[in-house]
Tab-separated table of N, CA and C in Angstrom:
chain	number	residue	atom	x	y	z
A	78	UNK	N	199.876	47.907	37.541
A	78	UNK	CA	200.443	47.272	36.360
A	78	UNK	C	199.605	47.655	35.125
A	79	UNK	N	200.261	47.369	33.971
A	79	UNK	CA	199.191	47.646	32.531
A	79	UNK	C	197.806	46.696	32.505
A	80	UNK	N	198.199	45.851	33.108
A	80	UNK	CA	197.088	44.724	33.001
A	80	UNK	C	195.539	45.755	34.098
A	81	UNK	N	196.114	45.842	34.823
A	81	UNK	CA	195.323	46.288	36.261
A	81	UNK	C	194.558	47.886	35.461
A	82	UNK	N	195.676	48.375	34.764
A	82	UNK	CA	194.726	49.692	34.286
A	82	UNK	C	194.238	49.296	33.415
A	83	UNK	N	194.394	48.321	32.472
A	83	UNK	CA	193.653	47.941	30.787
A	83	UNK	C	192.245	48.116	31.693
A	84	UNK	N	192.173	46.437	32.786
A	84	UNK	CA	190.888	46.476	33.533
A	84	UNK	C	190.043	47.405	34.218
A	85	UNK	N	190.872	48.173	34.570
A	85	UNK	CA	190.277	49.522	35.203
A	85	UNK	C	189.646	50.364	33.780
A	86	UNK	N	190.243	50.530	32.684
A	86	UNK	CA	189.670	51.165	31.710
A	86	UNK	C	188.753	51.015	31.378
A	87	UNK	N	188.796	49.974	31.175
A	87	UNK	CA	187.330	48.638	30.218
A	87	UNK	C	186.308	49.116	31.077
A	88	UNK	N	186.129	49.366	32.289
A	88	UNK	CA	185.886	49.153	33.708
A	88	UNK	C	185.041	50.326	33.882
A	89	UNK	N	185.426	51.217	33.588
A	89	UNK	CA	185.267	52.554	34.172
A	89	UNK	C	183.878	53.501	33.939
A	90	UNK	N	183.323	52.803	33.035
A	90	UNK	CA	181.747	53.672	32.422
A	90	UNK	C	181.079	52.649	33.023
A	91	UNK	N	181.118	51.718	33.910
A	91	UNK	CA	180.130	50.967	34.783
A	91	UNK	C	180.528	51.517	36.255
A	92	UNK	N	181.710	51.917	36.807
A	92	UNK	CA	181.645	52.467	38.081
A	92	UNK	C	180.601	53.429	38.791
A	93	UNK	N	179.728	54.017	38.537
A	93	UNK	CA	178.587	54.566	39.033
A	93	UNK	C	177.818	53.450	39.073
A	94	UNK	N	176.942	52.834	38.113
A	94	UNK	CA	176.280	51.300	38.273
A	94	UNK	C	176.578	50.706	39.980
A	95	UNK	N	178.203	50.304	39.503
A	95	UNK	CA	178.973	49.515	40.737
A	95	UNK	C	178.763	50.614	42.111
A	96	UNK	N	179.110	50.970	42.412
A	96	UNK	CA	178.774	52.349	43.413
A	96	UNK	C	177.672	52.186	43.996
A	97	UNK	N	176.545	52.311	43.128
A	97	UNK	CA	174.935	52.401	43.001
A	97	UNK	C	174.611	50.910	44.241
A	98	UNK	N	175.056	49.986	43.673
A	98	UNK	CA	174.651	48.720	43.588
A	98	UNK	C	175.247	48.800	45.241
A	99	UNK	N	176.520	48.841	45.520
A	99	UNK	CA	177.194	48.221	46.800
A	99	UNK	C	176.832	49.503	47.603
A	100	UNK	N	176.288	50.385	47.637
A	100	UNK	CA	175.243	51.523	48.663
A	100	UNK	C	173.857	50.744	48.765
A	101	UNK	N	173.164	50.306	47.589
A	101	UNK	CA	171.850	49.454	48.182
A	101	UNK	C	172.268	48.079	49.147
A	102	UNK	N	173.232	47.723	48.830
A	102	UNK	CA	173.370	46.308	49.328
A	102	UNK	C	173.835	46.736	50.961
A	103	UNK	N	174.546	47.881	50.903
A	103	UNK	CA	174.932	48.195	52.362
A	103	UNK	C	173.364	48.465	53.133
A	104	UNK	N	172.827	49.002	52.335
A	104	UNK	CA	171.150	49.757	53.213
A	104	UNK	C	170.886	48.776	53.255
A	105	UNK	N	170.375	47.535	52.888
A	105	UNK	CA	169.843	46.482	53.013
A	105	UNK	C	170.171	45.723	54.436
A	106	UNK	N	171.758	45.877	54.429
A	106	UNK	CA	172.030	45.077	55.930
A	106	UNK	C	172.130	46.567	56.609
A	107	UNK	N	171.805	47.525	56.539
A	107	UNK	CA	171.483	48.200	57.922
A	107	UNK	C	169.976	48.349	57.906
A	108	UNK	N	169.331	48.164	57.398
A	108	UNK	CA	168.329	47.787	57.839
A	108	UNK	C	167.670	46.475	58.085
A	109	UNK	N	168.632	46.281	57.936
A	109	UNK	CA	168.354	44.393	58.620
A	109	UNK	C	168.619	44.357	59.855
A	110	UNK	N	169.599	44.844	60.458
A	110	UNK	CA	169.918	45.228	61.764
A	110	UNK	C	169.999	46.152	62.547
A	111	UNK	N	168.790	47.639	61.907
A	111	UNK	CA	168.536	48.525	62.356
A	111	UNK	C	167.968	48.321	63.745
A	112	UNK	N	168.398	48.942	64.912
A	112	UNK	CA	167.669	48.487	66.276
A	112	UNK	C	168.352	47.327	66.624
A	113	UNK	N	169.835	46.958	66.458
A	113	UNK	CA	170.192	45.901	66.885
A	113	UNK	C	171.217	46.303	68.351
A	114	UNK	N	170.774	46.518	69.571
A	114	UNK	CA	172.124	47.213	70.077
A	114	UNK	C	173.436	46.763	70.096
A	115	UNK	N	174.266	47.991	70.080
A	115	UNK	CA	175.626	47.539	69.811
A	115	UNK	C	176.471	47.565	68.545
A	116	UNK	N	175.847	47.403	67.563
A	116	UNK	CA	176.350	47.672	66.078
A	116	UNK	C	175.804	49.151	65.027
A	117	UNK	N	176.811	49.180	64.600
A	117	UNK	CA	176.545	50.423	63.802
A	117	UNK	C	177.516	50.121	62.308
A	118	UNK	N	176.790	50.545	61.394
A	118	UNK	CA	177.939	51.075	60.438
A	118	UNK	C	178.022	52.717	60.343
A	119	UNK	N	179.105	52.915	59.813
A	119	UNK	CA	179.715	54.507	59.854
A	119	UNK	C	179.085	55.237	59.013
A	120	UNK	N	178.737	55.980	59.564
A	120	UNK	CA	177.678	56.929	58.832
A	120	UNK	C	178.410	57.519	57.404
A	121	UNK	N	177.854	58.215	56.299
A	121	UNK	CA	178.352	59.003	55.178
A	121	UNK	C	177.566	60.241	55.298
A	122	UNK	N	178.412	61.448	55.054
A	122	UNK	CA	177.558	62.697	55.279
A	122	UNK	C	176.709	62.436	53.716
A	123	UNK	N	175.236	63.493	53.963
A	123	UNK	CA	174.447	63.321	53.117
A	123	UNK	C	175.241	63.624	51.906
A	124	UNK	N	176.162	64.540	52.026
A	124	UNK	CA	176.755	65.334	50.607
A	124	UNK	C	177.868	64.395	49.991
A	125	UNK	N	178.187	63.114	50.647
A	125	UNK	CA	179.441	62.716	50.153
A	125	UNK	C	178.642	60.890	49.334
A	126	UNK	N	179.228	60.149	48.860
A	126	UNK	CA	179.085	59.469	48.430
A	126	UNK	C	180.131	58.013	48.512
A	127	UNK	N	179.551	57.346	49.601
A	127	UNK	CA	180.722	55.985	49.606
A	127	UNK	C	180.786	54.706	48.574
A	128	UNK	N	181.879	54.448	48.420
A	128	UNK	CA	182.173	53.552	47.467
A	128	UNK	C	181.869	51.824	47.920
A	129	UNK	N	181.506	52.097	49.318
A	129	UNK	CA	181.823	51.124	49.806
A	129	UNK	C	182.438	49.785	49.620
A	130	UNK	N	183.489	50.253	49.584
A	130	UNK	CA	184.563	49.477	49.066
A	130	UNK	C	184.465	47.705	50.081
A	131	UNK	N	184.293	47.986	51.419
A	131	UNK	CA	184.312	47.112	52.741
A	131	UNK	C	182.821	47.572	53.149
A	132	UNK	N	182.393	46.657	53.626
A	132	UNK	CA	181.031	46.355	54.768
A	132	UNK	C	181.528	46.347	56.191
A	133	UNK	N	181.574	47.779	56.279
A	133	UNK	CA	182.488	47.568	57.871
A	133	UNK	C	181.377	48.312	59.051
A	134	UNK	N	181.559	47.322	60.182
A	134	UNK	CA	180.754	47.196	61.477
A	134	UNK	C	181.506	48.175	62.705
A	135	UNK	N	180.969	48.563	63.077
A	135	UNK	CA	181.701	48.640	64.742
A	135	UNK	C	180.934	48.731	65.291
A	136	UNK	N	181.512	47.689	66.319
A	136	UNK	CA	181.001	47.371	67.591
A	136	UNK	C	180.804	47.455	68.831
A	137	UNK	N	180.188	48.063	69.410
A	137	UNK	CA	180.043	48.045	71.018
A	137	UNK	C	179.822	46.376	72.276
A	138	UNK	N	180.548	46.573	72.605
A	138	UNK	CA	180.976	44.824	73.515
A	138	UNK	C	179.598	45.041	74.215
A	139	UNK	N	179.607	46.019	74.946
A	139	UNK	CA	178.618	45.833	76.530
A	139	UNK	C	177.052	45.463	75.601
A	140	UNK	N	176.827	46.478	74.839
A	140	UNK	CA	175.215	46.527	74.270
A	140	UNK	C	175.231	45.319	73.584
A	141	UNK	N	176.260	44.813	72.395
A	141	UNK	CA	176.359	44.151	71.515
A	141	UNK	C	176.270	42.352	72.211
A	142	UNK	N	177.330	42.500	73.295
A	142	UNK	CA	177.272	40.911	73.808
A	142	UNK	C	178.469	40.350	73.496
A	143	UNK	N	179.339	40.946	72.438
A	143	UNK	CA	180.332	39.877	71.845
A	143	UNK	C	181.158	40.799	71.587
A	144	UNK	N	182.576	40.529	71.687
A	144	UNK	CA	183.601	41.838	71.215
A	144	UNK	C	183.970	41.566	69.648
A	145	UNK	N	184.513	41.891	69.110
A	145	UNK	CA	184.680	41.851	67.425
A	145	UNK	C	185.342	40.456	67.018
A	146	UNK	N	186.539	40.105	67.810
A	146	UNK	CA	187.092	38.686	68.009
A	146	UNK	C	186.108	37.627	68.350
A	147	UNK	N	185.595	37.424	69.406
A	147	UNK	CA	184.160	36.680	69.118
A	147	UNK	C	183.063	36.970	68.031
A	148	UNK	N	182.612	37.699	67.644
A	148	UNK	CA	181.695	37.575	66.346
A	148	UNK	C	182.235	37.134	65.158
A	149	UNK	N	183.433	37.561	64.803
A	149	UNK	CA	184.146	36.608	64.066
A	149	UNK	C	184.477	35.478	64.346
A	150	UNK	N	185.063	35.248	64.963
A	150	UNK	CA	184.363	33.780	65.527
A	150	UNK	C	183.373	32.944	64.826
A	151	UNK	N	182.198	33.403	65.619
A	151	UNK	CA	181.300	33.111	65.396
A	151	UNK	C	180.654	33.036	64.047
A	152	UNK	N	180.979	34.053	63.188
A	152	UNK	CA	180.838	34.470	61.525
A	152	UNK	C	181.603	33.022	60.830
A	153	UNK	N	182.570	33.016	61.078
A	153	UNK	CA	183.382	32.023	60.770
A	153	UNK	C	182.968	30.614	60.436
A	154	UNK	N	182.342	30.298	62.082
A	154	UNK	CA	181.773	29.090	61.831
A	154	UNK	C	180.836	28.877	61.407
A	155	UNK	N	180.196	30.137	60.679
A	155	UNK	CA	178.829	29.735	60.071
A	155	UNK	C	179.304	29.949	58.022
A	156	UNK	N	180.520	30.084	58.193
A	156	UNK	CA	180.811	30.341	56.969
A	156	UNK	C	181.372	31.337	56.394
A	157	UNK	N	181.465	32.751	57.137
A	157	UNK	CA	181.146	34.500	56.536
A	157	UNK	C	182.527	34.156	57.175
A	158	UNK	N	183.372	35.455	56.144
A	158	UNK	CA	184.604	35.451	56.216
A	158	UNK	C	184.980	37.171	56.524
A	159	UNK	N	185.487	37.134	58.083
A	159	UNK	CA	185.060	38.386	58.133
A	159	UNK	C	186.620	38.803	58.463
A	160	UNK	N	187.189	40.697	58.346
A	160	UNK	CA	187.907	40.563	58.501
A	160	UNK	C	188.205	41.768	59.099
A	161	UNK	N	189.774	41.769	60.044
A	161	UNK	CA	189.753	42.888	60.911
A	161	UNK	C	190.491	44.281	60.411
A	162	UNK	N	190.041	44.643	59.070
A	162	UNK	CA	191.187	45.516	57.861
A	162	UNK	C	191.770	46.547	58.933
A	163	UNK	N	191.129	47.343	59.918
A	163	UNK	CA	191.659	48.410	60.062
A	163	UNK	C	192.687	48.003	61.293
A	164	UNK	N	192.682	46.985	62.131
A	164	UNK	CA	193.434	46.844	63.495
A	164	UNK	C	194.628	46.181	63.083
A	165	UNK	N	195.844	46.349	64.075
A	165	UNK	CA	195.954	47.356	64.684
A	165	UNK	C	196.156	48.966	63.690
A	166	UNK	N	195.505	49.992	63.933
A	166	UNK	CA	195.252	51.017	63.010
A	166	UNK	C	196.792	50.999	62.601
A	167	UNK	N	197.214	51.962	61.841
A	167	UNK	CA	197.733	52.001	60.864
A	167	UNK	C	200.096	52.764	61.885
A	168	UNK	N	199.519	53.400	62.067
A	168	UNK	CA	200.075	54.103	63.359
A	168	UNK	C	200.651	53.600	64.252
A	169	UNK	N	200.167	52.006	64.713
A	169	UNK	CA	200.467	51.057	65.497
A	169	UNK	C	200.819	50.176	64.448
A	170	UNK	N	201.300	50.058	63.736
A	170	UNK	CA	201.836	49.208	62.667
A	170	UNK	C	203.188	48.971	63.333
A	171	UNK	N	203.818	47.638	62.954
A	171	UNK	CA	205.556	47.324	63.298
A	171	UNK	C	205.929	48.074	61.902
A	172	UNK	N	205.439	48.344	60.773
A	172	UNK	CA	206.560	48.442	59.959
A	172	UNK	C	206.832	49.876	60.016
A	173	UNK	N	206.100	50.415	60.418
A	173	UNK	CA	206.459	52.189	60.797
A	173	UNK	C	206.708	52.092	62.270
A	174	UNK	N	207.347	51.576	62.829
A	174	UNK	CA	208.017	51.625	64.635
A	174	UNK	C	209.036	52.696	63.830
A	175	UNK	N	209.901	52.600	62.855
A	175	UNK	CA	210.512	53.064	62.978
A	175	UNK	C	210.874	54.864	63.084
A	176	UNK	N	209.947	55.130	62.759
A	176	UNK	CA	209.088	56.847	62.450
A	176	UNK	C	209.092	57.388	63.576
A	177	UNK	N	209.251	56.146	65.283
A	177	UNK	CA	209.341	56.681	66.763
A	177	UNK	C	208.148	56.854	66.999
A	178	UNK	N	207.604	57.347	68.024
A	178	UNK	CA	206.269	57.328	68.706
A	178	UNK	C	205.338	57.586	68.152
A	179	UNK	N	204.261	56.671	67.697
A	179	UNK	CA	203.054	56.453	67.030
A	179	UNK	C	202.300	58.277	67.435
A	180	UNK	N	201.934	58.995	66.594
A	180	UNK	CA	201.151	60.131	66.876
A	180	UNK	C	200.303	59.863	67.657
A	181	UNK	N	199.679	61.271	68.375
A	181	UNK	CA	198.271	60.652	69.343
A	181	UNK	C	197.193	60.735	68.148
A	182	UNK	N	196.223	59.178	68.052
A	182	UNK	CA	194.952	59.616	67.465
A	182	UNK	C	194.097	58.785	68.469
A	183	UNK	N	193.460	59.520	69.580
A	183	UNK	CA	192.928	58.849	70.191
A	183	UNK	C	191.382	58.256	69.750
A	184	UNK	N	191.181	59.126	69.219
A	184	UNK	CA	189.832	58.244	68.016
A	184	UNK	C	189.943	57.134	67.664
A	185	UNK	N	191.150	56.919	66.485
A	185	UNK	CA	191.428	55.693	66.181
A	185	UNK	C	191.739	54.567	66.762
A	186	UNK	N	192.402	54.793	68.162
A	186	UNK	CA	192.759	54.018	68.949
A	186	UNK	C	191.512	53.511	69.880
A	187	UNK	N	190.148	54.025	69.614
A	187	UNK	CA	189.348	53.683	70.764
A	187	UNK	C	188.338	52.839	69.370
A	188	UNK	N	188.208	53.277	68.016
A	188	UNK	CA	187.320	52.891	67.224
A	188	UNK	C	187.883	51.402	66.734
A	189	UNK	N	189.724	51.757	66.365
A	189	UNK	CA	189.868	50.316	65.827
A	189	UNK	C	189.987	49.238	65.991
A	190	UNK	N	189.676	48.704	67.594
A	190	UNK	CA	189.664	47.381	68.026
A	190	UNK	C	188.391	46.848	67.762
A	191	UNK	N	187.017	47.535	67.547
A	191	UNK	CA	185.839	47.392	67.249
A	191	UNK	C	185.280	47.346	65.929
A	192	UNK	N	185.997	47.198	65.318
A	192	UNK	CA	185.787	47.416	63.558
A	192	UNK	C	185.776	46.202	63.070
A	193	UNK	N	184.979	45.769	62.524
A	193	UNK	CA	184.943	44.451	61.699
A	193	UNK	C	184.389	44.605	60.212
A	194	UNK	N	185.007	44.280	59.544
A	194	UNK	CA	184.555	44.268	57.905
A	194	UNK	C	183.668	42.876	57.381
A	195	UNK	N	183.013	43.068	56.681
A	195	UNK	CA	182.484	41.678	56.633
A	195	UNK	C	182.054	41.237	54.755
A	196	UNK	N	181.746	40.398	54.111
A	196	UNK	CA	182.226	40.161	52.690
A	196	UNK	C	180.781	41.417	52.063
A	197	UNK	N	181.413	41.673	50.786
A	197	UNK	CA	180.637	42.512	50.015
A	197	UNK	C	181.340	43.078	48.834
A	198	UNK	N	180.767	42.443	47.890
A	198	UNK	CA	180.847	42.727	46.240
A	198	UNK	C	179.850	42.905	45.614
A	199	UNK	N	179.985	43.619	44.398
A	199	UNK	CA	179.015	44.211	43.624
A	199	UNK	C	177.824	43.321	43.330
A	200	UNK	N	178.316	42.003	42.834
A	200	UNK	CA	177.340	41.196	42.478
A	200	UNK	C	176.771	40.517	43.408
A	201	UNK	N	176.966	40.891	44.574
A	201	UNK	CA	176.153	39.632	45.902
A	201	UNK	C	174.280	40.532	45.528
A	202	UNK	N	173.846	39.440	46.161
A	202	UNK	CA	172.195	39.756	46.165
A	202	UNK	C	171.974	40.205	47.094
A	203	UNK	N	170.672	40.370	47.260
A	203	UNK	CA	170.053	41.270	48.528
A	203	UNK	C	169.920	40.018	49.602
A	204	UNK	N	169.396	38.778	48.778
A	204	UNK	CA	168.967	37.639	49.935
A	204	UNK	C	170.725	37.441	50.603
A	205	UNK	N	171.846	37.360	49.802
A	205	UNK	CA	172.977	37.064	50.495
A	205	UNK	C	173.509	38.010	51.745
A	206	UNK	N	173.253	39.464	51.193
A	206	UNK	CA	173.355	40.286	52.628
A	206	UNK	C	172.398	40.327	53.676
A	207	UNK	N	171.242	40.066	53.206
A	207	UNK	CA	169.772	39.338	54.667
A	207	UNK	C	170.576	38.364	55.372
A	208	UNK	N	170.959	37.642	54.861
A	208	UNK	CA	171.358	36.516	55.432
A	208	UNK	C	172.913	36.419	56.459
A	209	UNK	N	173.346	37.472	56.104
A	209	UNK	CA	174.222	38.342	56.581
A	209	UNK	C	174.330	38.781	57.969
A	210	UNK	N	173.047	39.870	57.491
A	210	UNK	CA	172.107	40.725	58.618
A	210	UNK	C	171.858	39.614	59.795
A	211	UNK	N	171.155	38.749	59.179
A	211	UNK	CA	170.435	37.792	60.165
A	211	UNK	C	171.335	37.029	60.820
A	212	UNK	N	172.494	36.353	60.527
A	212	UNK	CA	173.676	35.693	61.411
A	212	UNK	C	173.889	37.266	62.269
A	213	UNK	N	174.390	38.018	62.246
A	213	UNK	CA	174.553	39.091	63.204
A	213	UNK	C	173.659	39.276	64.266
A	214	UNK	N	172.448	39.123	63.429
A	214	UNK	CA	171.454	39.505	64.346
A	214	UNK	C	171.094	37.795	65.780
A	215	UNK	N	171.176	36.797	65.121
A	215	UNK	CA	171.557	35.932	65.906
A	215	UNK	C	172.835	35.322	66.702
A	216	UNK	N	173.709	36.152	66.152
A	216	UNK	CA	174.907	35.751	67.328
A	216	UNK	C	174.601	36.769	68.261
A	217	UNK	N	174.226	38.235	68.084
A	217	UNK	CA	173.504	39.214	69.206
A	217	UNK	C	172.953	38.430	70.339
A	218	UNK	N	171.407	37.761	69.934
A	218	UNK	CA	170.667	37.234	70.387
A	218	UNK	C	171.032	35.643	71.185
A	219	UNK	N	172.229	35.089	70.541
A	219	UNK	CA	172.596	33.950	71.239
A	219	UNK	C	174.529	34.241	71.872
A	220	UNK	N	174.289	35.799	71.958
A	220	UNK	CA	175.650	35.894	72.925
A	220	UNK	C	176.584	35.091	73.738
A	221	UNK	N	175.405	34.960	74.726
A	221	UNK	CA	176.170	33.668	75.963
A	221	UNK	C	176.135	32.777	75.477
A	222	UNK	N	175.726	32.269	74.346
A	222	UNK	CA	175.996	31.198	74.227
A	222	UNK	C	177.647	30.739	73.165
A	223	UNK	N	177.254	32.034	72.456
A	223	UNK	CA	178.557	31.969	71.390
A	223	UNK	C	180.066	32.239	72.335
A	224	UNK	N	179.843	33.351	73.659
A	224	UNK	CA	180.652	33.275	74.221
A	224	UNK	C	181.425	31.975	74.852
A	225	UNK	N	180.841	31.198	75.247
A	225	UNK	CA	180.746	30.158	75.877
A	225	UNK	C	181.820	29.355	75.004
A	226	UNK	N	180.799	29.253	73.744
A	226	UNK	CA	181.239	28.273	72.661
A	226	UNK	C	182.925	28.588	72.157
A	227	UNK	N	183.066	29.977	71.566
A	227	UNK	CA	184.069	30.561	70.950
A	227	UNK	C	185.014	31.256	71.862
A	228	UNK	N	184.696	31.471	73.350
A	228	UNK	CA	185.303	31.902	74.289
A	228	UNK	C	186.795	31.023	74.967
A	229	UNK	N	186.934	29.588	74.569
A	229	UNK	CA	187.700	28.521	74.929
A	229	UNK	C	188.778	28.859	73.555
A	230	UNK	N	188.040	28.907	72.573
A	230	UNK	CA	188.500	28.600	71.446
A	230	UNK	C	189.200	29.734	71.024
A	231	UNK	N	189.059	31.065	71.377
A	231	UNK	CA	189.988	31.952	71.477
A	231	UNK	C	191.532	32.275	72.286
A	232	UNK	N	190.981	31.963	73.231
A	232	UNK	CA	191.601	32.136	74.493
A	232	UNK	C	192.687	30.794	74.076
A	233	UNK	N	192.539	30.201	73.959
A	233	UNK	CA	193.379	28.838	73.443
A	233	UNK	C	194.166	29.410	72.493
A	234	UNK	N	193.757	30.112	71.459
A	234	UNK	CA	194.651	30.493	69.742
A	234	UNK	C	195.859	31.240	71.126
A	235	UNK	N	195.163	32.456	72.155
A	235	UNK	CA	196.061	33.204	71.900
A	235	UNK	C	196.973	32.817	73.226
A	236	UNK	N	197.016	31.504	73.828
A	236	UNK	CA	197.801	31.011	74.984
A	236	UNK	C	198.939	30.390	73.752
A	237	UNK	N	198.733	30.010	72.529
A	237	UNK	CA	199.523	29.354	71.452
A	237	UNK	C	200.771	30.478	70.866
């Protein structure tokens, strides 16, 4: 809309700043949870530059302890509003059934059940993404127990 580009205009000689800012804030929570098994964020080749638009996770169940539906979960009840942008990928969408058989991307199909995005804007602080880091790093560490907890409580949404 005109409104959306006025803002984008006004906007636009601070986008490097903004850029700048949500790449430190991402390093911050990977190194908060560097050595955490099971989680990763997606690498950027040295030559390219992410916008990081999303704070997005993927997850490994076995190393990690919790599949992406439980850590959200778990995120949840501590407040963090996390979300599953890429599943079901794009391909597996109902509103393109109609296009006939989803292409093979077997990549996508093995990465996007494990993907979790989690909150991140320009202006959050460093202590707000620590704090971030550190719920991750303790639902890791208290697995069985979150399973336990959020394991009823799933399983319930999806008998509904």
């Amino acid at each position: 809309s005109e409104l959306h580009a006025a803002v984008a205009l006004a906007t636009l000689s601070e986008l490097p700043q903004r850029v700048a800012r949500r790449n430190q804030l991402v390093e911050v929570f990977a190194k908060g949870v560097d050595g955490v098994p099971g989680i990763r964020i997606p690498e950027v080749d040295s030559a390219d530059l992410s916008t990081y638009k999303d704070l997005t996770l993927v997850l490994d169940e076995q190393a990690f302890g919790l599949d992406v539906e439980m850590l959200a979960a778990a995120l949840s009840a501590e407040g963090v509003d996390s979300r599953r942008y890429f599943y079901p990928p794009v391909h597996r969408q109902d509103a393109y059934a109609y296009l006939g058989e989803p292409p093979s991307l077997p990549v996508t199909d093995v990465i996007a059940p494990r993907v979790l995005t989690l909150p991140l804007w320009t202006q959050m602080d460093d202590a707000t993404v620590q704090q971030q880091a550190d719920l991750v790093i303790r639902c890791h560490e208290s697995a069985v127990a979150v399973r336990a907890a959020v394991g009823g409580e799933l399983s319930g949404r999806t008998a509904s």
